[in-house]
Coordinates of C-alpha atoms and ligand atoms in Angstrom, one line a residue:
Chain A
M106 CA -23.2 17.7 -0.8
K107 CA -20.2 19.1 -2.5
I108 CA -17.8 16.9 -3.1
L109 CA -14.0 16.9 -4.3
V110 CA -12.3 14.7 -6.5
C111 CA -8.6 14.2 -5.8
I112 CA -6.9 13.4 -9.4
S113 CA -4.1 12.7 -9.4
H114 CA -2.1 12.3 -13.1
V115 CA -0.2 9.1 -13.4
P116 CA 2.0 6.5 -16.2
D117 CA -0.7 3.9 -17.6
T118 CA 0.1 0.4 -15.6
T119 CA 2.1 -0.7 -19.2
S120 CA 4.4 2.4 -19.4
K121 CA 8.3 1.7 -19.7
I122 CA 10.3 3.5 -16.7
N123 CA 13.0 5.3 -17.2
F124 CA 15.0 8.5 -16.3
T125 CA 16.8 11.0 -17.6
E126 CA 19.1 14.1 -16.7
N127 CA 21.4 11.5 -14.8
D128 CA 18.3 9.4 -13.2
T129 CA 17.0 12.5 -11.9
K130 CA 13.5 13.1 -13.7
F131 CA 11.0 10.5 -14.7
D132 CA 11.3 10.0 -18.7
T133 CA 7.7 11.0 -19.9
N134 CA 9.2 10.4 -23.9
G135 CA 6.2 7.8 -25.1
V136 CA 4.0 7.9 -21.7
Q137 CA 0.2 7.6 -21.7
F138 CA -0.9 9.8 -18.9
V139 CA -4.2 8.9 -16.9
I140 CA -6.6 8.7 -14.5
N141 CA -5.2 7.0 -11.9
P142 CA -6.6 3.9 -11.4
Y143 CA -7.3 4.4 -7.2
D144 CA -8.8 7.6 -8.3
E145 CA -11.0 6.4 -10.8
F146 CA -12.8 4.6 -8.2
S147 CA -13.5 7.2 -5.6
L148 CA -14.8 9.2 -9.3
T149 CA -17.1 6.9 -10.1
R150 CA -18.2 6.7 -6.0
A151 CA -18.9 10.4 -6.4
M152 CA -21.0 9.8 -10.2
W153 CA -23.2 7.4 -8.2
F154 CA -23.9 9.9 -5.4
K155 CA -24.3 13.0 -7.9
E156 CA -26.8 10.5 -9.4
K157 CA -28.2 8.5 -6.8
Q158 CA -28.8 11.5 -3.9
G159 CA -28.2 14.5 -5.1
A160 CA -24.6 16.3 -5.0
T161 CA -21.7 18.1 -7.1
V162 CA -18.5 17.2 -8.4
T163 CA -15.6 19.0 -8.8
V164 CA -12.6 17.4 -9.4
V165 CA -9.1 18.7 -8.1
N166 CA -5.2 18.4 -9.8
V167 CA -2.1 19.7 -8.3
G168 CA 0.0 19.7 -11.4
S169 CA 1.2 21.9 -14.2
S170 CA -0.5 22.5 -17.9
A171 CA 0.4 18.8 -18.4
T172 CA -2.3 17.3 -16.5
E173 CA -5.2 19.3 -18.2
P174 CA -6.2 16.7 -20.4
T175 CA -6.5 13.8 -17.8
L176 CA -8.6 16.9 -15.7
R177 CA -10.7 17.3 -19.2
K178 CA -11.0 12.5 -19.2
A179 CA -12.8 13.3 -15.4
L180 CA -15.1 16.2 -16.4
A181 CA -15.9 13.8 -19.4
I182 CA -16.6 11.1 -16.8
G183 CA -19.1 13.5 -15.5
A184 CA -17.9 16.3 -12.9
D185 CA -19.4 19.2 -12.8
D186 CA -16.0 21.9 -13.0
A187 CA -12.3 21.4 -12.4
I188 CA -9.9 23.3 -10.6
R189 CA -5.8 22.9 -11.0
V190 CA -3.2 23.9 -8.6
N191 CA -0.6 25.5 -10.6
M192 CA 2.6 24.1 -8.7
E193 CA 5.0 20.6 -10.3
P194 CA 4.3 18.3 -7.5
T195 CA 7.1 17.3 -5.4
D196 CA 6.6 16.0 -2.6
G197 CA 2.8 14.2 -0.5
F198 CA 2.8 17.2 2.0
L199 CA 2.9 20.1 -0.8
V200 CA 0.4 18.5 -2.4
A201 CA -2.1 18.0 0.4
K202 CA -1.0 21.3 1.9
Q203 CA -2.6 22.9 -1.8
L204 CA -5.4 20.4 -1.1
A205 CA -6.1 21.2 2.0
E206 CA -6.8 25.1 0.5
V207 CA -8.8 24.0 -2.0
V208 CA -11.6 22.4 0.5
K209 CA -11.2 25.3 3.1
N210 CA -11.9 27.8 0.3
G211 CA -14.5 25.0 -1.5
G212 CA -16.8 24.3 1.9
Y213 CA -16.5 20.4 0.8
D214 CA -18.9 18.0 2.4
L215 CA -17.1 15.0 1.4
V216 CA -13.4 14.7 0.1
L217 CA -12.6 11.7 -2.3
A218 CA -8.8 10.3 -2.8
G219 CA -6.9 7.5 -3.7
R220 CA -5.9 4.9 -1.3
E221 CA -2.3 6.0 -3.3
S222 CA -1.1 7.1 -6.5
I223 CA 0.5 4.5 -8.2
D224 CA 4.0 6.2 -9.4
Y225 CA 6.3 7.9 -6.4
N226 CA 3.3 5.0 -4.9
G227 CA 3.1 7.5 -1.0
G228 CA 0.1 7.3 0.3
M229 CA 0.4 10.2 2.2
V230 CA -1.8 12.8 0.8
P231 CA -5.4 11.8 2.0
G232 CA -4.3 11.5 5.5
M233 CA -2.6 14.7 5.4
L234 CA -5.3 16.3 4.0
A235 CA -7.5 15.2 6.4
T236 CA -5.4 16.4 9.1
L237 CA -4.8 19.3 7.7
T238 CA -8.4 20.5 7.5
D239 CA -9.9 18.9 10.4
F240 CA -12.1 16.0 8.9
N241 CA -12.8 12.6 9.4
F242 CA -10.4 9.8 8.0
V243 CA -11.0 6.8 6.4
N244 CA -8.1 5.0 4.6
G245 CA -8.1 1.8 2.3
C246 CA -12.1 2.6 1.9
V247 CA -13.8 -0.3 0.0
G248 CA -17.5 0.6 0.4
M249 CA -19.3 3.9 2.0
E250 CA -23.1 5.1 2.7
V251 CA -23.8 8.5 3.0
D252 CA -27.1 9.9 5.2
G253 CA -27.6 13.2 6.1
T254 CA -24.1 13.4 7.8
N255 CA -23.8 10.1 8.8
V256 CA -21.7 7.7 7.0
S257 CA -21.0 4.2 7.3
A258 CA -17.8 3.3 5.8
T259 CA -15.5 0.0 5.2
R260 CA -12.1 0.0 4.9
E261 CA -10.1 -3.3 4.2
I262 CA -7.9 -4.9 7.1
D263 CA -5.0 -7.9 7.3
G264 CA -7.4 -10.4 6.4
G265 CA -11.0 -9.5 6.3
N266 CA -13.0 -5.7 6.8
E267 CA -13.9 -3.2 9.3
V268 CA -17.0 -1.2 9.0
L269 CA -16.5 2.2 10.8
S270 CA -18.9 5.0 11.2
T271 CA -18.2 8.3 11.0
S272 CA -19.1 11.5 9.5
L273 CA -18.9 14.4 7.1
P274 CA -17.1 16.1 6.4
L275 CA -14.6 13.0 5.5
V276 CA -11.6 12.5 3.3
V277 CA -11.4 8.8 2.0
A278 CA -9.1 6.9 0.3
G279 CA -10.5 4.5 -1.6
Q280 CA -9.7 1.3 -3.5
K281 CA -11.2 -1.3 -6.0
G282 CA -14.6 -1.9 -3.8
I283 CA -15.8 1.5 -3.0
V284 CA -17.2 1.0 -6.5
E285 CA -17.0 -2.4 -8.3
E286 CA -14.1 -2.1 -11.9
K287 CA -17.2 -3.5 -14.1
D288 CA -19.2 -0.1 -13.2
L289 CA -16.1 2.3 -13.8
R290 CA -17.2 4.9 -16.2
I291 CA -15.3 5.2 -19.8
P292 CA -16.3 8.7 -21.2
N293 CA -18.8 8.9 -24.1
M294 CA -18.6 11.6 -27.6
R295 CA -21.4 13.5 -25.9
G296 CA -19.2 13.5 -22.2
I297 CA -16.1 14.6 -24.0
M298 CA -18.1 17.0 -26.3
M299 CA -19.9 18.6 -22.8
A300 CA -16.5 18.3 -20.7
R301 CA -14.9 20.8 -23.0
K302 CA -17.1 23.5 -22.3
K303 CA -17.1 23.0 -18.5
P304 CA -14.9 25.1 -16.0
L305 CA -11.4 24.8 -15.5
Q306 CA -10.0 26.9 -13.1
V307 CA -6.1 27.2 -12.4
I308 CA -5.0 28.4 -8.8
E309 CA -2.2 30.0 -8.0
A310 CA 0.0 27.2 -5.7
T311 CA 0.4 28.8 -1.7
D312 CA 3.1 29.3 0.1
A313 CA 4.2 25.8 2.0
N314 CA 7.8 23.7 2.3
A315 CA 8.7 20.2 1.4
T316 CA 9.6 18.1 3.5
T317 CA 11.0 15.9 1.3
T318 CA 12.9 15.7 -2.1
I319 CA 13.6 12.9 -4.6
Q320 CA 17.4 12.9 -5.1
S321 CA 17.6 10.3 -7.7
F322 CA 16.1 7.1 -9.4
E323 CA 17.3 3.8 -9.5
K324 CA 15.8 0.8 -11.1
P325 CA 16.3 -3.0 -9.7
A326 CA 19.0 -5.0 -10.3
P327 CA 18.6 -6.8 -13.6
K328 CA 17.5 -10.4 -12.6
G329 CA 19.2 -13.9 -13.5
A330 CA 17.4 -15.8 -16.0
V331 CA 14.8 -18.4 -14.7
K332 CA 16.2 -21.4 -13.3
L333 CA 13.9 -23.9 -15.2
V334 CA 13.2 -27.0 -13.8
A335 CA 12.1 -30.6 -15.8
A336 CA 7.8 -31.2 -14.6
D337 CA 8.9 -34.6 -13.5
N338 CA 11.8 -33.6 -11.3
V339 CA 9.9 -31.7 -8.6
D340 CA 12.6 -33.0 -6.2
E341 CA 14.9 -30.9 -8.1
L342 CA 12.6 -27.5 -7.3
I343 CA 12.2 -28.7 -3.4
N344 CA 15.8 -28.9 -3.5
L345 CA 16.7 -25.2 -5.1
L346 CA 14.1 -23.8 -2.9
H347 CA 15.5 -25.7 0.4
N348 CA 19.5 -25.0 -0.3
E349 CA 19.3 -22.0 -2.4
A350 CA 16.7 -20.0 -1.8
K351 CA 16.2 -21.2 1.2
V352 CA 13.1 -20.1 1.9
I353 CA 11.3 -23.4 2.7
Chain B
M299 CA 17.2 12.4 20.6
S300 CA 15.8 8.8 19.9
V301 CA 14.4 7.0 17.4
L302 CA 11.4 5.9 18.2
V303 CA 9.6 2.6 17.4
F304 CA 6.3 1.9 17.1
A305 CA 5.3 -2.2 17.7
D306 CA 2.3 -2.7 16.6
S307 CA 0.6 -6.0 18.5
S308 CA -2.9 -7.7 18.2
E309 CA -4.4 -10.0 20.8
G310 CA -1.2 -8.9 22.8
K311 CA 1.2 -10.7 20.4
F312 CA 3.9 -8.9 18.4
K313 CA 3.5 -9.2 14.2
K314 CA 6.5 -10.1 12.6
T315 CA 7.0 -6.3 11.5
A316 CA 7.1 -4.9 14.8
L317 CA 9.7 -7.2 15.2
E318 CA 11.4 -5.9 11.9
V319 CA 10.9 -2.4 12.5
V320 CA 12.5 -2.9 15.7
S321 CA 15.4 -4.2 14.2
Y322 CA 15.5 -1.3 12.0
G323 CA 15.4 1.4 14.8
K324 CA 17.9 -0.1 16.7
K325 CA 20.1 -0.2 13.7
I326 CA 19.7 3.3 13.0
A327 CA 19.9 4.5 16.3
E328 CA 23.7 3.1 16.3
Q329 CA 24.5 5.0 12.7
L330 CA 23.0 7.9 14.8
G331 CA 24.6 7.5 18.0
S332 CA 21.1 7.8 19.8
S333 CA 19.0 5.2 21.5
V334 CA 15.8 2.9 20.8
V335 CA 13.1 3.1 22.1
A336 CA 9.7 1.2 21.1
L337 CA 6.5 2.1 22.0
T338 CA 3.3 -0.8 22.6
I339 CA -0.5 0.1 23.0
N340 CA -1.8 -2.7 24.7
A341 CA 0.8 -5.1 24.2
G342 CA 1.0 -7.1 27.8
D343 CA 4.7 -8.9 27.8
V344 CA 7.2 -6.5 25.9
S345 CA 10.1 -8.4 26.7
E346 CA 10.4 -9.9 23.6
L347 CA 11.5 -6.7 21.7
Y348 CA 14.4 -6.7 23.8
K349 CA 15.7 -9.0 22.0
Y350 CA 15.6 -7.4 19.1
G351 CA 17.3 -4.3 20.6
A352 CA 14.6 -2.2 22.3
E353 CA 16.3 -0.3 25.0
K354 CA 14.0 1.2 26.4
V355 CA 10.0 0.2 26.1
V356 CA 7.5 2.7 26.4
T357 CA 3.9 1.1 27.6
V358 CA 0.8 2.6 26.7
S359 CA -2.2 0.6 28.1
N360 CA -5.4 2.0 27.8
D361 CA -9.2 0.3 27.0
S362 CA -10.2 2.2 24.9
L363 CA -7.4 1.4 22.5
N364 CA -8.3 -2.0 22.4
T365 CA -9.4 -1.6 18.7
F366 CA -6.9 0.4 16.3
N367 CA -8.2 3.5 15.7
A368 CA -5.5 5.3 13.1
K369 CA -6.0 9.2 14.8
A370 CA -6.2 8.1 18.5
Y371 CA -3.1 5.9 17.4
A372 CA -1.4 8.8 16.0
S373 CA -2.1 10.9 18.4
V374 CA -0.9 8.7 21.5
I375 CA 2.4 8.3 19.5
K376 CA 3.1 12.4 18.6
Q377 CA 3.2 12.3 22.6
V378 CA 5.7 9.4 23.1
A379 CA 7.4 11.5 20.7
I380 CA 7.8 14.5 22.2
A381 CA 8.1 13.2 25.7
Q382 CA 11.1 11.0 23.9
N383 CA 12.7 13.7 22.5
A384 CA 12.0 11.2 19.1
T385 CA 14.0 12.7 16.1
V386 CA 13.0 9.9 13.9
L387 CA 9.9 7.4 14.2
I388 CA 9.4 4.5 12.8
I389 CA 6.5 3.0 11.9
D390 CA 5.9 -0.3 9.3
S391 CA 3.8 0.2 6.0
S392 CA 1.4 -2.7 7.0
I393 CA -2.3 -1.3 6.3
N394 CA -2.5 0.2 9.7
G395 CA 0.9 1.8 9.5
L396 CA 0.1 3.4 6.1
Y397 CA -3.6 4.7 7.9
L398 CA -1.6 6.8 10.8
A399 CA 1.8 7.4 9.8
P400 CA 0.6 10.7 7.3
I401 CA -1.9 11.9 10.6
V402 CA 1.3 11.5 12.4
A403 CA 3.2 13.2 10.5
V404 CA 1.3 16.3 10.1
G405 CA 1.2 15.8 14.0
L406 CA 4.9 16.2 14.3
E407 CA 5.2 18.4 11.8
A408 CA 7.8 15.6 10.2
G409 CA 8.4 14.9 6.8
Y410 CA 7.5 11.4 6.1
A411 CA 8.3 8.3 3.5
S412 CA 6.3 5.6 3.3
N413 CA 7.1 1.9 1.5
V414 CA 11.5 2.6 2.4
V415 CA 13.1 -0.8 1.8
A416 CA 16.8 -0.3 3.4
L417 CA 18.8 1.9 6.1
P418 CA 19.2 4.7 5.4
G419 CA 22.1 5.0 2.5
N420 CA 23.1 8.8 3.9
T421 CA 21.8 10.3 7.8
S422 CA 23.1 14.1 6.6
P423 CA 21.3 14.7 4.4
F424 CA 18.7 11.7 6.1
T425 CA 18.3 9.5 2.7
V426 CA 16.2 6.6 2.2
K427 CA 15.4 4.1 -0.3
R428 CA 11.9 4.1 -1.3
K429 CA 9.7 2.3 -3.7
A430 CA 8.0 3.8 -6.7
F431 CA 6.3 3.0 -9.6
S432 CA 4.7 0.1 -8.0
S433 CA 8.3 -1.6 -7.4
K434 CA 9.3 -0.6 -10.8
A435 CA 12.0 1.1 -9.7
F436 CA 13.3 3.4 -6.4
S437 CA 13.8 6.7 -5.7
N438 CA 16.4 7.3 -3.1
T439 CA 14.5 10.7 -0.9
V440 CA 15.9 13.1 1.2
I441 CA 13.7 14.3 4.0
T442 CA 14.5 17.2 4.7
S443 CA 12.3 18.8 8.2
D444 CA 13.9 18.0 11.6
K445 CA 11.8 15.4 12.9
K446 CA 11.5 12.6 10.4
I447 CA 9.5 9.4 9.7
I448 CA 10.2 6.4 7.6
G449 CA 7.6 3.7 6.9
L450 CA 9.6 0.5 6.5
A451 CA 8.4 -1.9 3.4
K452 CA 7.4 -5.6 5.4
N453 CA 10.5 -7.5 4.6
S454 CA 13.0 -5.4 3.2
Y455 CA 15.4 -5.2 6.0
G456 CA 14.6 -8.5 8.1
V457 CA 14.4 -9.8 11.7
Y458 CA 17.5 -9.3 13.9
E459 CA 18.1 -10.8 16.9
N460 CA 20.5 -8.1 19.1
S461 CA 19.6 -9.1 22.9
V462 CA 20.1 -5.8 25.3
A463 CA 18.8 -5.4 28.9
G464 CA 15.8 -3.3 28.1
T465 CA 13.6 -1.4 30.7
T466 CA 10.0 -0.3 30.7
E467 CA 8.7 3.2 31.3
S468 CA 4.6 3.1 30.9
F469 CA 3.1 6.4 29.6
E470 CA -0.1 7.7 30.4
A471 CA -1.1 9.3 27.4
T472 CA -4.1 11.5 26.8
V473 CA -7.0 10.4 24.2
S474 CA -10.0 12.7 23.7
D475 CA -13.1 12.1 22.1
A476 CA -12.5 14.7 19.2
D477 CA -9.4 11.6 18.5
F478 CA -12.7 8.6 18.1
G479 CA -14.8 10.9 15.3
V480 CA -14.2 7.8 13.1
K481 CA -15.6 4.7 15.1
S482 CA -15.2 0.8 15.2
E483 CA -18.3 -0.8 14.7
K484 CA -17.5 -4.2 13.5
V485 CA -14.0 -6.7 12.6
E486 CA -14.6 -9.1 9.9
R487 CA -11.6 -10.7 9.4
V488 CA -11.5 -14.6 7.7
T489 CA -10.3 -16.8 10.6
G490 CA -8.2 -19.9 11.1
K491 CA -6.3 -18.9 7.3
V492 CA -2.6 -17.0 7.0
T493 CA -3.5 -13.7 5.7
I494 CA -1.8 -12.8 2.5
A495 CA 0.1 -9.5 4.0
D496 CA 1.0 -12.0 6.9
A497 CA 2.9 -14.8 5.1
D498 CA 6.3 -16.2 4.1
I499 CA 5.0 -18.0 1.4
V500 CA 2.1 -17.3 -0.9
V501 CA -0.1 -19.8 -3.3
S502 CA -1.5 -17.7 -6.1
A503 CA -3.4 -19.1 -9.0
G504 CA -5.1 -18.0 -11.9
R505 CA -6.9 -18.1 -14.9
G506 CA -5.4 -21.2 -15.8
L507 CA -7.1 -23.4 -13.1
K508 CA -10.1 -23.5 -15.3
G509 CA -12.5 -23.2 -12.3
P510 CA -12.8 -22.9 -9.0
E511 CA -13.3 -26.2 -8.5
N512 CA -9.9 -26.8 -8.9
W513 CA -8.8 -24.6 -6.0
G514 CA -8.8 -27.7 -3.3
M515 CA -5.0 -28.4 -4.7
I516 CA -3.8 -25.4 -4.2
E517 CA -5.0 -24.9 -0.7
E518 CA -3.4 -28.4 0.1
L519 CA -0.5 -27.2 -1.0
A520 CA -0.8 -23.9 0.8
G521 CA -1.8 -26.0 4.1
V522 CA 1.5 -28.2 3.3
L523 CA 4.1 -24.7 3.7
G524 CA 2.2 -22.6 6.0
A525 CA 1.3 -20.3 3.3
A526 CA -1.6 -17.9 2.3
T527 CA -3.7 -18.1 -1.0
A528 CA -4.1 -15.7 -3.5
C529 CA -5.2 -15.3 -7.0
S530 CA -4.8 -13.1 -9.8
K531 CA -7.3 -10.1 -11.0
P532 CA -10.0 -12.5 -13.4
V533 CA -10.6 -15.5 -11.0
S534 CA -11.1 -13.0 -8.3
D535 CA -13.6 -10.8 -10.8
L536 CA -15.3 -14.4 -12.4
G537 CA -16.1 -14.8 -8.4
W538 CA -14.2 -18.0 -8.5
R539 CA -12.1 -16.7 -5.2
P540 CA -13.0 -13.9 -3.1
H541 CA -12.0 -10.2 -3.6
G542 CA -9.2 -10.0 -0.7
E543 CA -6.9 -12.8 -2.3
H544 CA -6.3 -10.8 -5.7
V545 CA -3.1 -9.6 -6.0
G546 CA -1.8 -6.8 -8.1
Q547 CA -1.8 -3.1 -8.7
T548 CA -5.7 -3.0 -8.3
G549 CA -5.0 -5.5 -5.7
K550 CA -3.0 -6.6 -2.4
P551 CA 0.2 -5.5 -2.9
V552 CA 2.8 -9.1 -1.8
A553 CA 6.3 -8.8 0.2
S554 CA 6.9 -12.3 0.4
N555 CA 9.9 -14.3 1.1
L556 CA 8.4 -17.0 -1.6
Y557 CA 5.5 -16.6 -4.6
I558 CA 5.0 -19.2 -6.4
A559 CA 2.2 -18.9 -9.3
I560 CA 0.6 -21.4 -11.1
G561 CA -1.8 -20.6 -14.0
I562 CA -0.7 -17.1 -13.8
S563 CA 0.5 -15.5 -17.3
G564 CA 2.6 -12.7 -15.8
A565 CA 0.8 -9.7 -16.8
I566 CA 2.6 -6.6 -15.7
Q567 CA -0.1 -5.3 -13.6
H568 CA 0.0 -8.9 -11.6
L569 CA 3.7 -8.5 -11.8
A570 CA 3.2 -4.6 -10.2
G571 CA 2.4 -6.5 -6.4
I572 CA 4.7 -9.0 -6.2
N573 CA 7.9 -7.2 -7.3
A574 CA 8.8 -7.0 -3.8
S575 CA 8.4 -10.8 -3.3
K576 CA 12.6 -11.8 -2.9
V577 CA 12.2 -15.7 -4.1
K578 CA 9.0 -16.7 -7.0
V579 CA 8.4 -19.8 -8.7
V580 CA 6.1 -19.8 -11.8
I581 CA 4.4 -23.4 -13.3
N582 CA 2.7 -22.6 -16.6
T583 CA 2.3 -24.7 -19.8
D584 CA 3.3 -21.7 -22.1
P585 CA 7.3 -21.4 -22.2
E586 CA 6.5 -18.1 -23.1
A587 CA 4.1 -16.8 -20.6
P588 CA 6.0 -13.4 -19.2
F589 CA 6.3 -14.4 -16.0
F590 CA 9.2 -16.6 -16.5
K591 CA 10.9 -13.3 -17.3
A592 CA 10.2 -12.4 -13.6
A593 CA 11.2 -15.4 -11.4
D594 CA 13.4 -17.3 -9.8
Y595 CA 12.4 -20.9 -11.1
G596 CA 10.5 -22.1 -13.1
I597 CA 8.2 -25.5 -14.1
V598 CA 7.1 -25.8 -18.4
G599 CA 4.0 -28.1 -17.1
D600 CA 0.9 -28.7 -16.5
A601 CA -0.2 -27.7 -13.0
F602 CA -2.4 -30.4 -12.9
E603 CA 0.3 -32.7 -12.8
V604 CA 3.4 -30.7 -11.4
V605 CA 1.1 -29.3 -8.3
P606 CA -0.2 -33.3 -6.8
Q607 CA 3.6 -34.1 -7.0
L608 CA 4.5 -30.9 -5.2
I609 CA 2.2 -31.1 -2.7
E610 CA 3.0 -34.8 -2.2
K611 CA 6.7 -34.3 -2.7
L612 CA 6.5 -31.5 -0.1
K613 CA 5.0 -33.4 2.3
A614 CA 7.7 -36.1 2.5
F615 CA 10.2 -33.2 2.7
K616 CA 9.2 -32.3 5.6
A617 CA 8.3 -35.0 6.9
S618 CA 12.1 -35.8 6.8
Ligands
FAD572 C1 -5.7 -1.0 -15.1 C2 -5.4 -2.8 -15.2 C3 -5.6 -3.2 -13.9 C4 -4.8 -4.8 -13.7 N1 -4.4 -5.0 -12.5 C5 -4.7 -6.3 -12.0 C6 -4.1 -6.8 -10.7 O1 -4.2 -6.1 -10.3 N2 -3.9 -8.1 -11.0 C7 -3.9 -9.3 -12.3 O2 -3.4 -10.1 -11.6 N3 -4.5 -8.5 -13.0 C8 -4.1 -7.4 -13.0 N4 -5.0 -6.8 -14.4 C9 -5.3 -7.7 -15.6 C10 -3.6 -8.3 -16.2 O3 -3.9 -7.8 -17.2 C11 -4.1 -9.9 -16.3 O4 -5.3 -9.8 -17.4 C12 -4.3 -10.8 -15.5 O5 -3.5 -10.9 -14.6 C13 -3.9 -12.3 -16.4 O6 -4.3 -13.0 -15.2 P1 -4.1 -14.9 -15.3 O7 -2.4 -14.5 -15.9 O8 -5.0 -15.5 -14.1 O9 -5.0 -15.1 -16.4 P2 -4.4 -15.5 -18.3 O10 -4.1 -14.9 -18.7 O11 -5.9 -16.4 -18.5 O12 -3.0 -16.9 -18.1 C14 -3.3 -18.0 -17.7 C15 -2.4 -18.7 -17.8 O13 -2.1 -19.9 -17.4 C16 -1.6 -20.8 -17.6 N5 -1.7 -22.4 -17.8 C17 -3.0 -22.8 -19.1 N6 -3.9 -23.6 -18.7 C18 -2.1 -24.5 -17.8 C19 -2.7 -25.2 -17.1 N7 -3.3 -26.3 -17.1 N8 -1.6 -25.4 -15.9 C20 -0.5 -24.5 -16.4 N9 -1.0 -23.1 -16.0 C21 -1.7 -23.0 -17.4 C22 -1.8 -20.4 -19.7 O14 -0.4 -20.7 -20.5 C23 -1.7 -18.5 -19.3 O15 -0.5 -17.6 -19.3 C24 -5.1 -5.9 -14.6 C25 -5.3 -5.0 -15.9 C26 -5.6 -4.0 -16.1 C27 -5.9 -3.1 -17.8

């Protein structure tokens, strides 16, 4: 099985979010970048297939050279090789287009991605990619097994789960559950050493037109201070929730 | 030219998000000087949608669509969008909405903006405000393509009555085997409980509750309020509560009107999942807990003393 794992390079969850150039650019100053947490779950699942069922695992990112340390980290976790499509990822559709090209040229059976990236929260790349490549598609996946070309996958729905059957070729957007958090891999020294020698291929982007552009960013209006109520005065809390906030 | 809204239903009943997208679609249609058409799939009685402004309801009835299927639903939406000459399409950003909208977007060559939180600030260029950085910021996004898809975030616009005398039109959509490359085998739903996605009120508790045996009072409080129960990540990791209740960055997002956090510290990853909730209440023994900075109302106190009182007082309040 040939597996491709899409890796988004995102600010660490604890990053302070600020903008520059008149609120048109994300301020990367002092920000630590990591593998998107949802992609990390999918990458770990890919490693499981590689070790237990036999598969090759390629990781791919659409981005500038600044994302290479993130790809190297994925290689250190155990991916066999990496591809970077040299393009500033300004729009979900553009990213999906580039990835579709990689998928078509690489003959992959299974493409694993994350449910969304935690920076722009679009949640659109996996579904667009599946449609552009005419692969089957499972979103919000919390469990999967592959037997030959048959796939059983579980996705999260409101208030429960749904079990789906499908087949390769397939795009899966994973989240926690596709592997457990305790099973996530941390690169070890040997992995890091080996990753330096693994191939990281840079390819140029294909022509495509973006369908959206970000004009500017803004931050939520600063919140007023919390109103504290004495612990022995819950009547006051009920009063505030009923008369002031009007939520009960 | 029209604004097409997909009004999702379950077992013949419209979800609140369906009424919200119709209310929102009506307003956009006014902005654009166009009309709003709602699409329903196997919905039964659709008259409720007129109340929220749907001038026309296109109904699709097809037994093969009784269970949600992203590709098949996307194909139906595409066919109706073309038939209705829709330039703007609105889909909710629920789990199902987020599954099917990207497929529709490619099919219609439409630009798609998910998690939109307000009416377009401008319709030329067409600019919408979306959640970004896990609700720590917003991006003002211009959809540049001719056709546009808006994924509306739950509870971000609200539900507004706006009665019109609507009409209904049935539509014969073609679905083919190729649309069912992914098949639903089984749906496992926790029944008899309010789900986090649908809830207007969520009562959530953290490691401060000390153990799973203490969740009785959390469930009772949720019961009194008609709320869903939720928890912080360590609580589900420890197996005190089911994984489906874990909210936050790596868990479920919550966009309720009221979020009550009991014995939860308010770590940034937890807050990332609940930022979109309107009113936040925190109950915590530690006045320095970061949650107090994010909350609207707070009680510095012991959950084991405050929550039982709150239950009693709320029961009395509800009875009055
Ligand atoms: C990559 C990553 C992703 C993460 N994703 C998530 C996520 O999605 N969701 C999430 O929740 N966390 C997430 N976390 C974990 C997060 O950082 C915190 O560890 C977690 O939210 C803490 O949970 P807690 O507040 O229940 O527990 P604690 O941090 O142990 O806090 C318990 C709180 O209870 C209070 N307390 C104790 N006793 C009482 C009492 N009797 N009455 C009232 N209050 C009391 C304490 O003062 C304390 O504030 C993530 C972490 C990482 C690194």
